[in-house]
XYZ file of C-alpha atoms in Angstrom:
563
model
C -32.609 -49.579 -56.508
C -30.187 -47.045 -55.989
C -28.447 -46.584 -52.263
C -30.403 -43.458 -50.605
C -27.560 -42.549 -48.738
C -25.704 -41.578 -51.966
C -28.771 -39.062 -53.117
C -27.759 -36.149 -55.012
C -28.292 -32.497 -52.889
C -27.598 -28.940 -53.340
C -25.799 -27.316 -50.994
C -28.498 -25.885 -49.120
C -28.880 -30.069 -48.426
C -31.837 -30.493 -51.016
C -32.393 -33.583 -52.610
C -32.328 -33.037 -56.094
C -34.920 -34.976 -58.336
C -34.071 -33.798 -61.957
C -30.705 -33.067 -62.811
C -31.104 -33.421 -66.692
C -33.504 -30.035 -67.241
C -34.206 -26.787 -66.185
C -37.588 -25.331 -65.104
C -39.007 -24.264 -68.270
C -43.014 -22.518 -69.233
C -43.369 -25.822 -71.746
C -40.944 -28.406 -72.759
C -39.624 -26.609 -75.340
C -38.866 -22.866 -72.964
C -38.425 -20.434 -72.428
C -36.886 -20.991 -69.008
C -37.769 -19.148 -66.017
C -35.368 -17.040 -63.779
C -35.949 -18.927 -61.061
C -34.198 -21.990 -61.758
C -32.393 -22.276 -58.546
C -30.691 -25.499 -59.057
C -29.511 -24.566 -62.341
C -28.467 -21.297 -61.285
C -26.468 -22.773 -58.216
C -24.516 -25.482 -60.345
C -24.097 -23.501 -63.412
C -22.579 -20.326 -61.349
C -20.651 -22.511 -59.206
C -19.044 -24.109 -61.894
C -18.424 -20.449 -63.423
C -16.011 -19.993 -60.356
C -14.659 -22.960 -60.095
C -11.370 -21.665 -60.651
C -10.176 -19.631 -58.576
C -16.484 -6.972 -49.958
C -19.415 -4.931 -47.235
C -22.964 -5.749 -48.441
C -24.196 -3.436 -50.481
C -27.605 -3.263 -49.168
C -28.551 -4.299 -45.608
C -24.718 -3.802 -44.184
C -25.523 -3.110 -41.020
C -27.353 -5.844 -39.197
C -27.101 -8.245 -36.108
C -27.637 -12.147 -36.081
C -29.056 -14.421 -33.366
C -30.525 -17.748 -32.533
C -33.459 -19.587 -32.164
C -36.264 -22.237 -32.868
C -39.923 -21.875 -34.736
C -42.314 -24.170 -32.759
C -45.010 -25.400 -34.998
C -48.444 -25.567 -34.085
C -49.022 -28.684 -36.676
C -52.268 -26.081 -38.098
C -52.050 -23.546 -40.480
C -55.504 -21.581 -38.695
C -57.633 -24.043 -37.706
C -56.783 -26.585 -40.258
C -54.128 -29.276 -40.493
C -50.492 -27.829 -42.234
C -51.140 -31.281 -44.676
C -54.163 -29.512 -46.371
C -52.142 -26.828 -47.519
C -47.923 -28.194 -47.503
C -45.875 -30.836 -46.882
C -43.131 -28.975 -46.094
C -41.750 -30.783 -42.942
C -41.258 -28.476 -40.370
C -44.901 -27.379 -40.284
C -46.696 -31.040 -39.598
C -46.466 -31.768 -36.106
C -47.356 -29.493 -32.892
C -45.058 -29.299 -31.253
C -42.110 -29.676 -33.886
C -38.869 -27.699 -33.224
C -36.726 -26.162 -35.898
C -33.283 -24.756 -35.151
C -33.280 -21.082 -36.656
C -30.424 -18.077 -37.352
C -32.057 -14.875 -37.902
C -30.935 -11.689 -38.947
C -31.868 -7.985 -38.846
C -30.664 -5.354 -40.281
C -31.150 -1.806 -41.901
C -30.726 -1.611 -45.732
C -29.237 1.446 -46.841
C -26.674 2.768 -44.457
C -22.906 1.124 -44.435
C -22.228 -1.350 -41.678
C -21.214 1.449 -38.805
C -24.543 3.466 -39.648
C -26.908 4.513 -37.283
C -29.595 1.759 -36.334
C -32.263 4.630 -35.672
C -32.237 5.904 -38.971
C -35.314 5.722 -41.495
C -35.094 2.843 -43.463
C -36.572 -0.454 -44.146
C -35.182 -2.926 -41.865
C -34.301 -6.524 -42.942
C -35.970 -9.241 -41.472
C -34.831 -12.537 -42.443
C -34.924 -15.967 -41.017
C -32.675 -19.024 -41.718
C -34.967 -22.192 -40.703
C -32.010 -25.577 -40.236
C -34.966 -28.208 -41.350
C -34.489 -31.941 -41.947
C -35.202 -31.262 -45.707
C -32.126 -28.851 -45.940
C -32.396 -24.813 -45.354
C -35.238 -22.908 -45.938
C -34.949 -18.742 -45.853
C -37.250 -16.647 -45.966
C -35.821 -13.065 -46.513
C -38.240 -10.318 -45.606
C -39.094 -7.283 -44.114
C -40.328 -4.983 -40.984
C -42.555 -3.754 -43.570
C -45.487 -5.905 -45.580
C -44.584 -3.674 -48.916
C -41.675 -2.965 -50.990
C -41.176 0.696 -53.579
C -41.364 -1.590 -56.786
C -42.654 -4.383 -58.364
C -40.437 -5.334 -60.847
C -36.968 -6.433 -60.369
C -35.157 -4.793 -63.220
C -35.980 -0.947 -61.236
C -34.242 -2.632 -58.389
C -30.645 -0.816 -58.877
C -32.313 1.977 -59.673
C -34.378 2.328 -56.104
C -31.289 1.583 -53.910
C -29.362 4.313 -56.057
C -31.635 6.848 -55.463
C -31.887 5.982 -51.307
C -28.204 5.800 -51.466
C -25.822 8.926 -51.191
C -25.529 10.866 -53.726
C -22.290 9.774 -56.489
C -20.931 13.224 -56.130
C -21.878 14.271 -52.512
C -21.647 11.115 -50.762
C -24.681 12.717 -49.014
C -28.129 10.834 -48.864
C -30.366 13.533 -50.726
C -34.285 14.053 -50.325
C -33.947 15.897 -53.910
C -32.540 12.345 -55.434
C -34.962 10.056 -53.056
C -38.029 11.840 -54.423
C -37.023 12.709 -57.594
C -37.109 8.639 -58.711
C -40.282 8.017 -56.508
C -42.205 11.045 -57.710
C -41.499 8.713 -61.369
C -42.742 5.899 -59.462
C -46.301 5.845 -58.701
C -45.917 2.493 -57.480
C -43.709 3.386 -54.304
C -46.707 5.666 -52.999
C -47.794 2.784 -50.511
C -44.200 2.037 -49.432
C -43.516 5.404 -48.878
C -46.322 5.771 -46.640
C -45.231 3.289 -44.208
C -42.020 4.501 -44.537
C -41.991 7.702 -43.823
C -44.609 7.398 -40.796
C -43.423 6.567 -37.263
C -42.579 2.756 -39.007
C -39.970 3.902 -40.860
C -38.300 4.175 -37.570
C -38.402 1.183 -35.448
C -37.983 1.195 -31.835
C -35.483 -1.848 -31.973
C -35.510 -4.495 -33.811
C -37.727 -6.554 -30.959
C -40.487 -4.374 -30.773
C -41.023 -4.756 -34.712
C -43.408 -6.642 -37.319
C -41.799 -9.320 -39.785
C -43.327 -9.966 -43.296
C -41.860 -12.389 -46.160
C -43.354 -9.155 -48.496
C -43.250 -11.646 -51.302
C -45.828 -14.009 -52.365
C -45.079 -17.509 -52.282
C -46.777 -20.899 -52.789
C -47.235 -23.809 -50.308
C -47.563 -26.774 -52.423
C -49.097 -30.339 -50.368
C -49.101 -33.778 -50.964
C -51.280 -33.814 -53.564
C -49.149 -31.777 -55.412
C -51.497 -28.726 -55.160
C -50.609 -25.647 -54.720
C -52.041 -22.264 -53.133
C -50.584 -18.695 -52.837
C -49.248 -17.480 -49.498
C -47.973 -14.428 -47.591
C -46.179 -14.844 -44.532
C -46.141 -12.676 -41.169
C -44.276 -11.818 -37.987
C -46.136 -10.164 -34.644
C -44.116 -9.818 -32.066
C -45.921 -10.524 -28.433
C -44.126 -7.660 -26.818
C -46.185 -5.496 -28.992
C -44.950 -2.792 -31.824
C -43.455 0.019 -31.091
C -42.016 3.627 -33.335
C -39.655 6.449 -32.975
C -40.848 10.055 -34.418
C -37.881 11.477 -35.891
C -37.233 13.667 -33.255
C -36.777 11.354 -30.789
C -34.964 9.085 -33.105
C -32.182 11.668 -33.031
C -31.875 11.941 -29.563
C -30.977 8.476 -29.906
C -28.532 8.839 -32.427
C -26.700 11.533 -30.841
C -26.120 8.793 -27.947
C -26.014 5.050 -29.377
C -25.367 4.353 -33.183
C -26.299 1.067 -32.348
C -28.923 0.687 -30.139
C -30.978 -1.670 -31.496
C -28.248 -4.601 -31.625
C -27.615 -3.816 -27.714
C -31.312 -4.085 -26.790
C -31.662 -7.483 -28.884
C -28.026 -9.143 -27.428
C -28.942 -7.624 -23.664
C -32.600 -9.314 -23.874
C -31.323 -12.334 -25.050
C -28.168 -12.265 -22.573
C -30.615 -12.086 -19.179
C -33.276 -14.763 -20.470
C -35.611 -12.296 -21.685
C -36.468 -14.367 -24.992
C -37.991 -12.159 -27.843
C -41.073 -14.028 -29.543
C -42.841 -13.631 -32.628
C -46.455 -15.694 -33.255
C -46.034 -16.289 -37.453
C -48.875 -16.246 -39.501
C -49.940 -17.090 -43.264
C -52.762 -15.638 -45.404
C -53.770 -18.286 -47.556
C -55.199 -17.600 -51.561
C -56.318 -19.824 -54.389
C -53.533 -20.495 -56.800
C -54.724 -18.154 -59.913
C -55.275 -15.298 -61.372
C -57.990 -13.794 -59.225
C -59.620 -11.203 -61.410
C -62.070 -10.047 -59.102
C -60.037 -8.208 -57.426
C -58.608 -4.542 -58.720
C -54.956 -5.571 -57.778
C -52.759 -8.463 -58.457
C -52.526 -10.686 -56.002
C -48.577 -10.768 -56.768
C -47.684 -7.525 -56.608
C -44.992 -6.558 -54.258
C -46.583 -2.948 -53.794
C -49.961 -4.333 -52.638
C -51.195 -6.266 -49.119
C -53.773 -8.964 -48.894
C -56.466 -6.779 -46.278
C -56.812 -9.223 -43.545
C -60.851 -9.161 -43.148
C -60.820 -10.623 -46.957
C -57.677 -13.243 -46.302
C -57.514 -13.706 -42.748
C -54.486 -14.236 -40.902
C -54.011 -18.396 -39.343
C -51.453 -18.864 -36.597
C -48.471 -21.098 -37.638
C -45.898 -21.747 -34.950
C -43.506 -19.585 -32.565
C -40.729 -18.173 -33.326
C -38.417 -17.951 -29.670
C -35.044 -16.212 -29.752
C -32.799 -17.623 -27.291
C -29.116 -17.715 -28.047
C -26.316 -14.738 -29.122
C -23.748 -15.118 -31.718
C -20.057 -15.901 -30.083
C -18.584 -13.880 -33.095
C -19.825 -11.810 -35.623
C -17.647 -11.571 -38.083
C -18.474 -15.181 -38.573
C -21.758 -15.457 -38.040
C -23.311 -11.939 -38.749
C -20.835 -10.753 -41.556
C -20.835 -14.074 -43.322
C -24.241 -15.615 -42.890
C -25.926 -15.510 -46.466
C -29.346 -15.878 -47.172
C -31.511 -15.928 -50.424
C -35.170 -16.191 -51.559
C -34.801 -19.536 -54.156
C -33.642 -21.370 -50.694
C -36.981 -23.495 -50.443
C -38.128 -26.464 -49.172
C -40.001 -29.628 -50.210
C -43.385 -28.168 -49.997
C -42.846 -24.321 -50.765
C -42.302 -22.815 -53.479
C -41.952 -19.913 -55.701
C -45.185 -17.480 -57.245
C -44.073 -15.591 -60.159
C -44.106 -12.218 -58.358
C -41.622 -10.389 -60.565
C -39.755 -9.226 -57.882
C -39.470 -12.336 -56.194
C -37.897 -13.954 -59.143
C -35.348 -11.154 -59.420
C -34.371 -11.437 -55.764
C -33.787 -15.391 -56.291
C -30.944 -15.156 -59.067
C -29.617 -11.803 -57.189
C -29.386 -12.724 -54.154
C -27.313 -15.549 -54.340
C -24.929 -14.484 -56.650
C -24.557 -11.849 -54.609
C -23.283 -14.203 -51.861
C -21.296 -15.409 -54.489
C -19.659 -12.157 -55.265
C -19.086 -11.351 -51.395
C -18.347 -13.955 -49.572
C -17.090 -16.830 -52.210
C -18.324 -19.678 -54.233
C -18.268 -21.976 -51.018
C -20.168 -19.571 -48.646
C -22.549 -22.304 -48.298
C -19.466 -24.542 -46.479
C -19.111 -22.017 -43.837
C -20.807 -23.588 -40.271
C -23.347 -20.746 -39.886
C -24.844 -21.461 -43.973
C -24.263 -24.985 -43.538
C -27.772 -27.201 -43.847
C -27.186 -28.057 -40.188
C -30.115 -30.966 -40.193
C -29.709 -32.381 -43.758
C -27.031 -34.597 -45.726
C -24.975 -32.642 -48.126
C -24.217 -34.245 -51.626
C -22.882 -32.663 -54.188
C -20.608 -32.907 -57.232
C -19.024 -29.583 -56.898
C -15.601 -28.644 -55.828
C -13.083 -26.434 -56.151
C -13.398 -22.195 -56.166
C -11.728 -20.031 -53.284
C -11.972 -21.153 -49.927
C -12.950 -24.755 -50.763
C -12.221 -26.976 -47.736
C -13.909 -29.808 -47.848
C -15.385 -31.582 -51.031
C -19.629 -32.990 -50.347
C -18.987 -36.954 -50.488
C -22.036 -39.201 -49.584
C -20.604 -42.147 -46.909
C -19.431 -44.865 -49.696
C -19.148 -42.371 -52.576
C -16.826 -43.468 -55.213
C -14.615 -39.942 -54.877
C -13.304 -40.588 -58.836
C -16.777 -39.752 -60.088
C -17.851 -36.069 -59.966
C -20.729 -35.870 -62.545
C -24.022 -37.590 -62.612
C -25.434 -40.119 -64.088
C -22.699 -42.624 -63.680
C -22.883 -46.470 -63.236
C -19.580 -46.206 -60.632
C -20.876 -45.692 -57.249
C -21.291 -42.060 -58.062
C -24.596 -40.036 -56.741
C -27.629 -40.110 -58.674
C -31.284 -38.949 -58.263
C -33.756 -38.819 -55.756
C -36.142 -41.750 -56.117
C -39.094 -39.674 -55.732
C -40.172 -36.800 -57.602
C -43.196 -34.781 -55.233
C -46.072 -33.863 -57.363
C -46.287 -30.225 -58.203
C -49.463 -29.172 -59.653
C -49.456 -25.368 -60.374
C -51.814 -23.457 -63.110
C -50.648 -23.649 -66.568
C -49.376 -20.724 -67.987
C -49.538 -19.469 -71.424
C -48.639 -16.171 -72.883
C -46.777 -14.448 -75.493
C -42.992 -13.709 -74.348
C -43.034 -9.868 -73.240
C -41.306 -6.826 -71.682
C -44.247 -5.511 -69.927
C -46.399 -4.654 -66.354
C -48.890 -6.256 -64.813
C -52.441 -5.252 -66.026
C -54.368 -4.086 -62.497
C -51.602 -1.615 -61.415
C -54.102 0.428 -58.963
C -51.024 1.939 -57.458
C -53.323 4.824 -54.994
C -56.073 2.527 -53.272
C -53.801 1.227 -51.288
C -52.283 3.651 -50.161
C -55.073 5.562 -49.294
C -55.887 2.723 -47.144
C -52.782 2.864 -45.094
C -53.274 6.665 -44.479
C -56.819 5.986 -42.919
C -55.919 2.843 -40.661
C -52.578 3.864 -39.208
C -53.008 5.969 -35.610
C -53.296 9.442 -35.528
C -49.750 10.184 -34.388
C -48.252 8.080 -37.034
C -50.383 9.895 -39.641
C -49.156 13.396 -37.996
C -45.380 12.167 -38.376
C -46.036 11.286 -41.549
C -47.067 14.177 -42.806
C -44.680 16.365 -40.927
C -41.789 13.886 -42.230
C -43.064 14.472 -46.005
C -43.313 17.995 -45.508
C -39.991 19.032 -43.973
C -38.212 16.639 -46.564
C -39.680 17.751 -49.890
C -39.127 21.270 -48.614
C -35.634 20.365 -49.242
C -36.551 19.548 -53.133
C -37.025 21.183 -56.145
C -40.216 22.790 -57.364
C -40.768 20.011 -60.300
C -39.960 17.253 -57.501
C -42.775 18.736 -55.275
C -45.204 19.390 -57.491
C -45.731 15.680 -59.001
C -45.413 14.237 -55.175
C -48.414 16.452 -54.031
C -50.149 15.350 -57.347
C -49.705 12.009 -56.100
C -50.977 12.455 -52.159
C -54.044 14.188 -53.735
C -54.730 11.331 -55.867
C -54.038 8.945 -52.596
C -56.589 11.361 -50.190
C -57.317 14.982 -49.549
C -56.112 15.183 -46.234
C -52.749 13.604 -47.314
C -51.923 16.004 -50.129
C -53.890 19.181 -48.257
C -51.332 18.475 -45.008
C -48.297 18.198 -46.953
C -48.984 21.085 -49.353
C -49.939 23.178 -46.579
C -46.538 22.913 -45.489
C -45.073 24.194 -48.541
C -47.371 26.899 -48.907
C -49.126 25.086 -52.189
C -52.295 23.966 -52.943
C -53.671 21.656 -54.808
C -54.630 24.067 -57.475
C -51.001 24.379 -57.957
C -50.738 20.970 -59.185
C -54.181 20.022 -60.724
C -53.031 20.690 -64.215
C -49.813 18.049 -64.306
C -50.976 15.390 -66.751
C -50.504 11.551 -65.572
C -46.968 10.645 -65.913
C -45.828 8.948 -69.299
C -47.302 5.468 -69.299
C -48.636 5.534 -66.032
C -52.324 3.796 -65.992
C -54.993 5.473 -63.763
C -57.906 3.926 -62.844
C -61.768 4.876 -63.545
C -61.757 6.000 -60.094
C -57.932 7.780 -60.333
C -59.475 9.886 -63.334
C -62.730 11.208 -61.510
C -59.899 12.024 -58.261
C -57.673 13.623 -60.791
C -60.644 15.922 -62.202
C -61.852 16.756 -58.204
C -57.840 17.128 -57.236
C -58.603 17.888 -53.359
C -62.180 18.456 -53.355
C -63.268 14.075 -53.301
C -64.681 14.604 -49.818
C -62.051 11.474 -48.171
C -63.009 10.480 -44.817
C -60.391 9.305 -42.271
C -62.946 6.309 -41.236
C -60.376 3.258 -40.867
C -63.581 1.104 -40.288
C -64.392 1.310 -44.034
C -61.131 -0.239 -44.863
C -61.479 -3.426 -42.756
C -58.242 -5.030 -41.238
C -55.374 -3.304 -42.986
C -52.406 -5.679 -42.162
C -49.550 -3.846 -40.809
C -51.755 -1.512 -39.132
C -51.942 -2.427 -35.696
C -51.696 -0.803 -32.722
C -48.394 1.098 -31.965
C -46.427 2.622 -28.947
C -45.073 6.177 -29.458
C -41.357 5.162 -28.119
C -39.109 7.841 -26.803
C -35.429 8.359 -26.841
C -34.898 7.637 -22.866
C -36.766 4.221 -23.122
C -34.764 3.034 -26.134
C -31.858 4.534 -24.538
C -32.512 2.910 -20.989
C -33.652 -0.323 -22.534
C -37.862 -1.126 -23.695
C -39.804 -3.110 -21.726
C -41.275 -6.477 -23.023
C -44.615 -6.358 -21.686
C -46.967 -6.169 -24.714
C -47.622 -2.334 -25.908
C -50.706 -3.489 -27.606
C -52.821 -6.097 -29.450
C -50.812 -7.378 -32.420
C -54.159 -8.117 -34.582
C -56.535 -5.315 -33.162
C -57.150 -2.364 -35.817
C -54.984 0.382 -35.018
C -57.488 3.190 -35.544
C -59.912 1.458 -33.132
């Protein structure tokens, strides 16, 4: 029996049961992007001999713990994973997390619209687990190949240097997909008040795999108990005119008098397949899971409680990635989410060095560390198991070298079968949901929304305008009347655009399409159910940010927000 102490790991501290193949659809391939333990030695090796982010620059790091409730609902964790940290009530893991705004450079302005980064480094006994999300539950695309394409067009403009509405619409306008996105974005949401007062999502679909070895889809969610809270635009400049970064002072200052931010974290649970009752795909990025058909179940605590004590080496080098899993969780084979696993962490790679994971604040903190890499830039310390023969560097060996772990956990996901292809997913729906967001967010969000839209495609071209009203007409009436209203168009001025090339409408998109304006929408959130991400939302001003939010809760984190 071979000495446990001497198990081969990753560097994320994961003990590593196969070291002879990769993750493959068959024994004979092909092989799937996400083979993070391949991808980590193989790239590793690549740099064995011997710059900013370029998305999510600007962002601020602190501490914490998750406590578990040892339930996932009202249910033990063990029916659904056996991923440690989740088991016991009670159970404290050691967390970094960090948020941050995507598309501005690392001095930018921390009210400006944009996505914010929220992403969470768990320190469990079973090695590091991330999970990289979101303040909102939806991303613009669904496949990872358009994902230099997206940041391009948010980013400023190659010849300008000046972030354009004209380029920002033009690729979205192409991208019926990003309507949902955009609608959160561009409402009050798109704005945070700080970065306590905001939701958390993992955006991504995963898969919580138990002992068993069986295996159901998941999405996972952040509420934060001292409520939600927005910034119109208006107000969001008053802010900017005062404190570029306002949101890392509120987090640091709470922290720094005791005032401990917490976040209750949720799942929604869904059977591991297919699921072709419904008219979307389950792993689609661009899509939520409504919460009256797959409710939310409490999880744990997540408790803020400690500040960096530098952040160059804590905030500008800690690295996180989405193929960072546990025993227990696993990946889906959301498109995106299989991009983001290869990406990000060659990304860290490419930044910070082929040993970022040796740096204290990437380290797996609670887990041993056995590897047989070494060497690359930076390299300070080579991963030796106590009583490791330090001659051998490759595995198998017979010489007191590392080998396997023992135990391989059973992992019993569908089988797949299909014919290799470059193609989307089949129930694209890209308008329902949509629609639903613009009829369960609060009237003052929808109002900033559509002032927002307005006042920024007023700065576009004609062609740019015309195929983003024909897409708010096909979301709702209300949403394309509004906007066009403010550019002095109808929807007569756009009913005759034919669908974009390849784009797939539904039965229902092509009776819209024929009634462009005139299909009699209601703004009845009631008829939608609970709309996750739609909760209940304070209208923050400039002179609270600026003077510092309160933590008392601004309203119920799972109550309907139209109620």
């Amino acid at each position: 029996m071979a000495d446990q102490s001497k198990t081969l790991t990753n560097r994320q501290g994961h003990p590593i049961t196969n070291n002879q193949s990769q993750r493959t659809v068959g024994s004979r391939g092909p092989a799937t992007l996400e083979n993070y333990q391949f991808l980590e030695k193989i790239t590793h090796f690549d740099r064995e001999r011997i710059p900013e982010r370029v998305v999510h620059a600007r962002g601020f790091v602190c501490y914490g713990e998750f406590e578990a409730t040892g339930k996932i609902g009202d249910e033990p964790a063990s029916k659904y994973t056996r991923a440690k940290l989740f088991q016991q009530a009670g159970k404290k893991t050691p967390l970094a997390i960090r948020f941050s705004t995507v598309i501005g450079g690392r001095d930018s302005s921390e009210v400006a619209r944009d996505p914010r980064g929220f992403a969470v480094k768990f320190y469990t006994e079973d090695g590091n687990w991330d999970l990289v999300g979101n303040n909102l539950p939806v991303f613009f695309i669904r496949d990872a190949i358009k994902f230099p394409d997206v940041i391009h067009s948010l980013k400023p403009d190659p010849v300008t240097f000046r972030q354009e509405p004209n380029r920002i619409f033009d690729f979205m306008s192409q991208t019926p997909e990003s309507m949902h996105m955009l609608t959160h974005l561009f409402s009050p949401r798109g704005i945070p008040a700080n970065y306590r007062h905001m939701e958390g999502f993992g955006v991504n679909t995963y898969k919580m795999v138990n002992a068993n070895g069986d295996t159901v889809l998941v999405k996972y969610h952040f509420h934060p108990r001292c409520g939600v809270a927005s910034l119109t635009a208006d107000e969001a400049a008053k802010v900017q005119g005062q404190d570029l970064g306002s949101a890392s002072k509120d987090l640091y200052e709470a922290i720094d008098r005791g005032d401990y931010p917490q976040w209750d974290m949720y799942v929604q649970i869904m059977e591991d397949h297919d699921h072709p009752e419904l008219d979307w795909d389950p792993l689609d990025d661009t899509k939520i899971w409504p919460e009256s058909d797959f409710p939310l179940r409490h999880v744990g605590v997540m408790t803020l409680n400690r500040n960096v004590e530098d952040f160059f080496n804590e905030n500008e080098q800690i690295a996180m990635g989405t193929g960072v899993l546990v025993d227990g969780l696993d990946f889906s084979d959301d498109k995106m989410l299989v991009g983001r696993t290869f990406s990000y962490s060659d990304t860290q790679r490419y930044r910070v060095g082929t040993n970022y994971l040796q740096l204290p604040i990437n380290q797996a903190k609670n887990a041993a560390v056995a590897t047989n890499l070494s060497g690359g830039s930076m390299s300070y310390r080579r991963d030796l198991a106590p009583g490791q023969n330090p001659h051998v560097n490759f595995e198998p060996s017979i010489h007191n070298g590392l080998s396997e772990a023992q135990r391989e956990e059973p992992n019993n996901p569908p089988e797949i079968q299909g014919r290799l292809t470059r193609s989307v997913i089949e129930r694209r729906n890209d308008y329902v949901h949509a629609r639903g967001r613009y009829c369960t967010m609060m009237d003052w969000e929808r109002d900033d929304l559509v002032l927002n839209m307005g006042t920024l495609l007023g700065q576009c071209e004609r062609d740019v305008q015309e195929r983003m009203l024909w897409h708010f007409f096909l979301i709702h009436d209300d949403y394309g009347s509004r906007v066009a209203g403010m550019l002095g168009m109808t929807a007569a001025d756009v009913a005759g655009l034919a669908p974009l090339p390849k784009q797939v409408l539904t039965d229902e998109d092509q009776k819209r399409l024929k009634a462009l304006g005139r299909n009699g929408d209601t703004l009845d959130p009631k008829a939608w159910g609970q709309w996750t991400g739609s909760v209940k939302v304070h209208r923050a001003t400039a002179d609270e940010v600026v003077k510092g939010m309160p933590s008392g809760a601004q309203g119920g984190m799972t109550s309907q927000a139209a109620d």
